[in-house]
Amino acid sequence: MGTCGSYRPEVPGADAAQCALVEVPLNWENPKADKITIFVRKFSPEGEIRGQLWAFDGGPGDTGDGFTKGWFRELVLKSGYELIVPTHRGTAYGTALDCPKSGALEPCVEELRDKWGLGLKHFDSHMAALDVVALAESYQPPKGMPALAFG
């Protein structure tokens, strides 16, 4: 992970976080095929780390921005926990499902179908959960420390 502010200053919390774009399979049932990226922010407490708190902001379908600033982040960090906030597949900062050509729902859906074809069906909660499993395996807390989930 690198510092966010140097390459993603528009991301909420970028000034205080480490960030990574993590490549994951579009379809976990065929992990060697197409890849997408999801964005992860990690905030570290000052002093000794007691564990990790993974914060999931709804979804799939939200960026986690609400957990990256203000009282929630400060409470977690003051408790000695790292705060890890991944985005869900298809949301901002990673491989996003967006429709730059149209603002209306129906044309947007058609644009997404044209771009992703059958791959569009893999932007679902099952695949998002498998993303979380892979992330958790990659960013484990120091040995013997807890990793907690909040969402």
PDB file of C-alpha atoms in Angstrom:
ATOM      1  CA  MET A   1       0.000   0.000   0.000  1.00  0.00           C
ATOM      2  CA  GLY A   2       1.137   3.506  -0.738  1.00  0.00           C
ATOM      3  CA  THR A   3       0.024   6.895   0.502  1.00  0.00           C
ATOM      4  CA  CYS A   4      -3.287   7.954  -1.019  1.00  0.00           C
ATOM      5  CA  GLY A   5      -2.751  11.673  -1.228  1.00  0.00           C
ATOM      6  CA  SER A   6       0.081  11.319  -3.717  1.00  0.00           C
ATOM      7  CA  TYR A   7      -2.027   9.609  -6.356  1.00  0.00           C
ATOM      8  CA  ARG A   8      -5.705   9.887  -5.315  1.00  0.00           C
ATOM      9  CA  PRO A   9      -6.040  13.219  -3.465  1.00  0.00           C
ATOM     10  CA  GLU A  10      -9.777  13.435  -4.311  1.00  0.00           C
ATOM     11  CA  VAL A  11     -10.557  10.333  -2.220  1.00  0.00           C
ATOM     12  CA  PRO A  12     -12.058  11.135   1.199  1.00  0.00           C
ATOM     13  CA  GLY A  13      -9.479  10.425   3.884  1.00  0.00           C
ATOM     14  CA  ALA A  14      -6.598  10.368   1.378  1.00  0.00           C
ATOM     15  CA  ASP A  15      -4.527  12.691   3.533  1.00  0.00           C
ATOM     16  CA  ALA A  16      -4.366  10.154   6.377  1.00  0.00           C
ATOM     17  CA  ALA A  17      -4.494   6.766   4.654  1.00  0.00           C
ATOM     18  CA  GLN A  18      -2.492   4.235   2.767  1.00  0.00           C
ATOM     19  CA  CYS A  19      -4.237   3.011  -0.361  1.00  0.00           C
ATOM     20  CA  ALA A  20      -4.075   0.240  -2.888  1.00  0.00           C
ATOM     21  CA  LEU A  21      -5.818  -0.737  -6.070  1.00  0.00           C
ATOM     22  CA  VAL A  22      -6.209  -4.491  -5.766  1.00  0.00           C
ATOM     23  CA  GLU A  23      -6.784  -6.665  -8.794  1.00  0.00           C
ATOM     24  CA  VAL A  24      -9.431  -9.361  -8.347  1.00  0.00           C
ATOM     25  CA  PRO A  25     -11.117 -11.726 -10.788  1.00  0.00           C
ATOM     26  CA  LEU A  26     -14.262 -10.447 -12.435  1.00  0.00           C
ATOM     27  CA  ASN A  27     -15.617 -13.955 -11.878  1.00  0.00           C
ATOM     28  CA  TRP A  28     -14.183 -15.885  -8.934  1.00  0.00           C
ATOM     29  CA  GLU A  29     -15.338 -19.140 -10.559  1.00  0.00           C
ATOM     30  CA  ASN A  30     -12.859 -18.423 -13.365  1.00  0.00           C
ATOM     31  CA  PRO A  31     -10.081 -16.514 -11.555  1.00  0.00           C
ATOM     32  CA  LYS A  32      -7.579 -16.617 -14.441  1.00  0.00           C
ATOM     33  CA  ALA A  33      -9.882 -14.754 -16.847  1.00  0.00           C
ATOM     34  CA  ASP A  34     -10.824 -11.051 -16.785  1.00  0.00           C
ATOM     35  CA  LYS A  35      -9.751  -8.869 -13.856  1.00  0.00           C
ATOM     36  CA  ILE A  36     -11.165  -5.755 -12.239  1.00  0.00           C
ATOM     37  CA  THR A  37      -9.807  -3.514  -9.495  1.00  0.00           C
ATOM     38  CA  ILE A  38     -11.184  -2.565  -6.118  1.00  0.00           C
ATOM     39  CA  PHE A  39      -9.851   0.234  -3.982  1.00  0.00           C
ATOM     40  CA  VAL A  40      -8.766  -0.203  -0.352  1.00  0.00           C
ATOM     41  CA  ARG A  41      -7.875   2.416   2.272  1.00  0.00           C
ATOM     42  CA  LYS A  42      -5.997   1.625   5.475  1.00  0.00           C
ATOM     43  CA  PHE A  43      -5.724   4.039   8.386  1.00  0.00           C
ATOM     44  CA  SER A  44      -3.190   3.226  11.095  1.00  0.00           C
ATOM     45  CA  PRO A  45      -3.287   4.363  14.708  1.00  0.00           C
ATOM     46  CA  GLU A  46      -0.435   6.180  16.343  1.00  0.00           C
ATOM     47  CA  GLY A  47       1.437   3.811  18.604  1.00  0.00           C
ATOM     48  CA  GLU A  48       0.852   0.122  19.088  1.00  0.00           C
ATOM     49  CA  ILE A  49      -1.650  -1.722  16.906  1.00  0.00           C
ATOM     50  CA  ARG A  50      -4.196  -3.819  18.803  1.00  0.00           C
ATOM     51  CA  GLY A  51      -5.938  -5.302  15.749  1.00  0.00           C
ATOM     52  CA  GLN A  52      -7.948  -4.416  12.666  1.00  0.00           C
ATOM     53  CA  LEU A  53     -11.465  -3.204  12.030  1.00  0.00           C
ATOM     54  CA  TRP A  54     -12.816  -3.774   8.533  1.00  0.00           C
ATOM     55  CA  ALA A  55     -15.641  -1.352   7.751  1.00  0.00           C
ATOM     56  CA  PHE A  56     -18.096  -2.207   4.968  1.00  0.00           C
ATOM     57  CA  ASP A  57     -20.377   0.577   3.849  1.00  0.00           C
ATOM     58  CA  GLY A  58     -23.539  -1.072   2.574  1.00  0.00           C
ATOM     59  CA  GLY A  59     -23.400  -2.803  -0.698  1.00  0.00           C
ATOM     60  CA  PRO A  60     -22.421  -4.005  -2.853  1.00  0.00           C
ATOM     61  CA  GLY A  61     -22.747  -0.554  -4.224  1.00  0.00           C
ATOM     62  CA  ASP A  62     -21.032   1.949  -1.960  1.00  0.00           C
ATOM     63  CA  THR A  63     -17.532   3.369  -1.626  1.00  0.00           C
ATOM     64  CA  GLY A  64     -17.034   3.300   2.140  1.00  0.00           C
ATOM     65  CA  ASP A  65     -16.360   7.052   2.217  1.00  0.00           C
ATOM     66  CA  GLY A  66     -18.560   7.514   5.281  1.00  0.00           C
ATOM     67  CA  PHE A  67     -16.127   5.532   7.423  1.00  0.00           C
ATOM     68  CA  THR A  68     -13.003   7.396   6.357  1.00  0.00           C
ATOM     69  CA  LYS A  69     -13.497  10.702   8.124  1.00  0.00           C
ATOM     70  CA  GLY A  70     -14.889  12.159  11.303  1.00  0.00           C
ATOM     71  CA  TRP A  71     -15.742  10.590  14.623  1.00  0.00           C
ATOM     72  CA  PHE A  72     -15.909   6.958  13.442  1.00  0.00           C
ATOM     73  CA  ARG A  73     -12.370   6.921  12.080  1.00  0.00           C
ATOM     74  CA  GLU A  74     -11.049   8.752  15.122  1.00  0.00           C
ATOM     75  CA  LEU A  75     -12.752   6.342  17.544  1.00  0.00           C
ATOM     76  CA  VAL A  76     -11.300   3.285  15.798  1.00  0.00           C
ATOM     77  CA  LEU A  77      -7.801   4.749  15.646  1.00  0.00           C
ATOM     78  CA  LYS A  78      -7.859   5.947  19.273  1.00  0.00           C
ATOM     79  CA  SER A  79      -8.790   2.374  20.240  1.00  0.00           C
ATOM     80  CA  GLY A  80      -5.523   1.203  18.686  1.00  0.00           C
ATOM     81  CA  TYR A  81      -7.090  -0.506  15.691  1.00  0.00           C
ATOM     82  CA  GLU A  82      -6.188  -0.193  12.044  1.00  0.00           C
ATOM     83  CA  LEU A  83      -9.217   0.824  10.022  1.00  0.00           C
ATOM     84  CA  ILE A  84      -9.494  -0.880   6.648  1.00  0.00           C
ATOM     85  CA  VAL A  85     -12.165   0.353   4.243  1.00  0.00           C
ATOM     86  CA  PRO A  86     -12.544  -1.426   0.914  1.00  0.00           C
ATOM     87  CA  THR A  87     -14.804  -0.205  -1.844  1.00  0.00           C
ATOM     88  CA  HIS A  88     -17.280  -2.647  -3.313  1.00  0.00           C
ATOM     89  CA  ARG A  89     -16.767  -3.863  -6.847  1.00  0.00           C
ATOM     90  CA  GLY A  90     -18.247  -1.566  -9.413  1.00  0.00           C
ATOM     91  CA  THR A  91     -18.024   1.577  -7.279  1.00  0.00           C
ATOM     92  CA  ALA A  92     -15.745   4.604  -7.508  1.00  0.00           C
ATOM     93  CA  TYR A  93     -11.951   4.585  -7.361  1.00  0.00           C
ATOM     94  CA  GLY A  94     -11.585   1.087  -8.869  1.00  0.00           C
ATOM     95  CA  THR A  95     -13.307  -0.512 -11.840  1.00  0.00           C
ATOM     96  CA  ALA A  96     -16.506   1.513 -11.698  1.00  0.00           C
ATOM     97  CA  LEU A  97     -19.864   0.840 -13.296  1.00  0.00           C
ATOM     98  CA  ASP A  98     -20.664   4.290 -14.555  1.00  0.00           C
ATOM     99  CA  CYS A  99     -22.399   5.750 -17.552  1.00  0.00           C
ATOM    100  CA  PRO A 100     -20.636   8.857 -18.781  1.00  0.00           C
ATOM    101  CA  LYS A 101     -22.823   9.155 -21.889  1.00  0.00           C
ATOM    102  CA  SER A 102     -26.211   9.216 -20.215  1.00  0.00           C
ATOM    103  CA  GLY A 103     -27.743  10.126 -16.912  1.00  0.00           C
ATOM    104  CA  ALA A 104     -31.001   8.215 -17.308  1.00  0.00           C
ATOM    105  CA  LEU A 105     -31.304   4.680 -15.937  1.00  0.00           C
ATOM    106  CA  GLU A 106     -32.468   2.777 -19.013  1.00  0.00           C
ATOM    107  CA  PRO A 107     -29.792   4.102 -21.416  1.00  0.00           C
ATOM    108  CA  CYS A 108     -27.200   3.592 -18.682  1.00  0.00           C
ATOM    109  CA  VAL A 109     -28.136  -0.070 -18.299  1.00  0.00           C
ATOM    110  CA  GLU A 110     -27.796  -0.491 -22.054  1.00  0.00           C
ATOM    111  CA  GLU A 111     -24.344   1.163 -22.002  1.00  0.00           C
ATOM    112  CA  LEU A 112     -23.230  -1.188 -19.242  1.00  0.00           C
ATOM    113  CA  ARG A 113     -24.560  -4.229 -21.112  1.00  0.00           C
ATOM    114  CA  ASP A 114     -22.719  -3.111 -24.236  1.00  0.00           C
ATOM    115  CA  LYS A 115     -19.471  -2.642 -22.327  1.00  0.00           C
ATOM    116  CA  TRP A 116     -19.549  -5.708 -20.042  1.00  0.00           C
ATOM    117  CA  GLY A 117     -21.779  -8.215 -21.822  1.00  0.00           C
ATOM    118  CA  LEU A 118     -22.303 -11.307 -19.666  1.00  0.00           C
ATOM    119  CA  GLY A 119     -19.579 -10.061 -17.301  1.00  0.00           C
ATOM    120  CA  LEU A 120     -22.043  -7.539 -15.884  1.00  0.00           C
ATOM    121  CA  LYS A 121     -23.706 -10.302 -13.863  1.00  0.00           C
ATOM    122  CA  HIS A 122     -20.508 -10.679 -11.794  1.00  0.00           C
ATOM    123  CA  PHE A 123     -20.987  -7.294 -10.134  1.00  0.00           C
ATOM    124  CA  ASP A 124     -23.073  -8.901  -7.405  1.00  0.00           C
ATOM    125  CA  SER A 125     -22.990  -9.510  -3.660  1.00  0.00           C
ATOM    126  CA  HIS A 126     -21.593 -13.042  -3.989  1.00  0.00           C
ATOM    127  CA  MET A 127     -18.538 -11.888  -5.954  1.00  0.00           C
ATOM    128  CA  ALA A 128     -18.152  -8.857  -3.654  1.00  0.00           C
ATOM    129  CA  ALA A 129     -18.045 -11.205  -0.642  1.00  0.00           C
ATOM    130  CA  LEU A 130     -15.302 -13.250  -2.302  1.00  0.00           C
ATOM    131  CA  ASP A 131     -13.371 -10.018  -2.885  1.00  0.00           C
ATOM    132  CA  VAL A 132     -13.545  -9.352   0.861  1.00  0.00           C
ATOM    133  CA  VAL A 133     -12.251 -12.841   1.661  1.00  0.00           C
ATOM    134  CA  ALA A 134      -9.266 -12.325  -0.652  1.00  0.00           C
ATOM    135  CA  LEU A 135      -8.548  -8.897   0.832  1.00  0.00           C
ATOM    136  CA  ALA A 136      -8.752 -10.197   4.387  1.00  0.00           C
ATOM    137  CA  GLU A 137      -6.277 -12.949   3.542  1.00  0.00           C
ATOM    138  CA  SER A 138      -3.894 -10.377   2.044  1.00  0.00           C
ATOM    139  CA  TYR A 139      -4.112  -7.769   4.817  1.00  0.00           C
ATOM    140  CA  GLN A 140      -4.119  -9.879   7.961  1.00  0.00           C
ATOM    141  CA  PRO A 141      -3.361  -8.208  11.284  1.00  0.00           C
ATOM    142  CA  PRO A 142      -0.153  -9.030  13.105  1.00  0.00           C
ATOM    143  CA  LYS A 143      -0.189 -12.554  14.511  1.00  0.00           C
ATOM    144  CA  GLY A 144      -2.486 -13.046  17.461  1.00  0.00           C
ATOM    145  CA  MET A 145      -4.394  -9.804  16.968  1.00  0.00           C
ATOM    146  CA  PRO A 146      -8.096  -9.704  16.128  1.00  0.00           C
ATOM    147  CA  ALA A 147      -9.619  -8.723  12.830  1.00  0.00           C
ATOM    148  CA  LEU A 148     -13.161  -7.466  13.258  1.00  0.00           C
ATOM    149  CA  ALA A 149     -15.810  -6.662  10.660  1.00  0.00           C
ATOM    150  CA  PHE A 150     -18.324  -3.823  10.868  1.00  0.00           C
ATOM    151  CA  GLY A 151     -20.961  -2.940   8.343  1.00  0.00           C
TER     152      GLY A 151
END
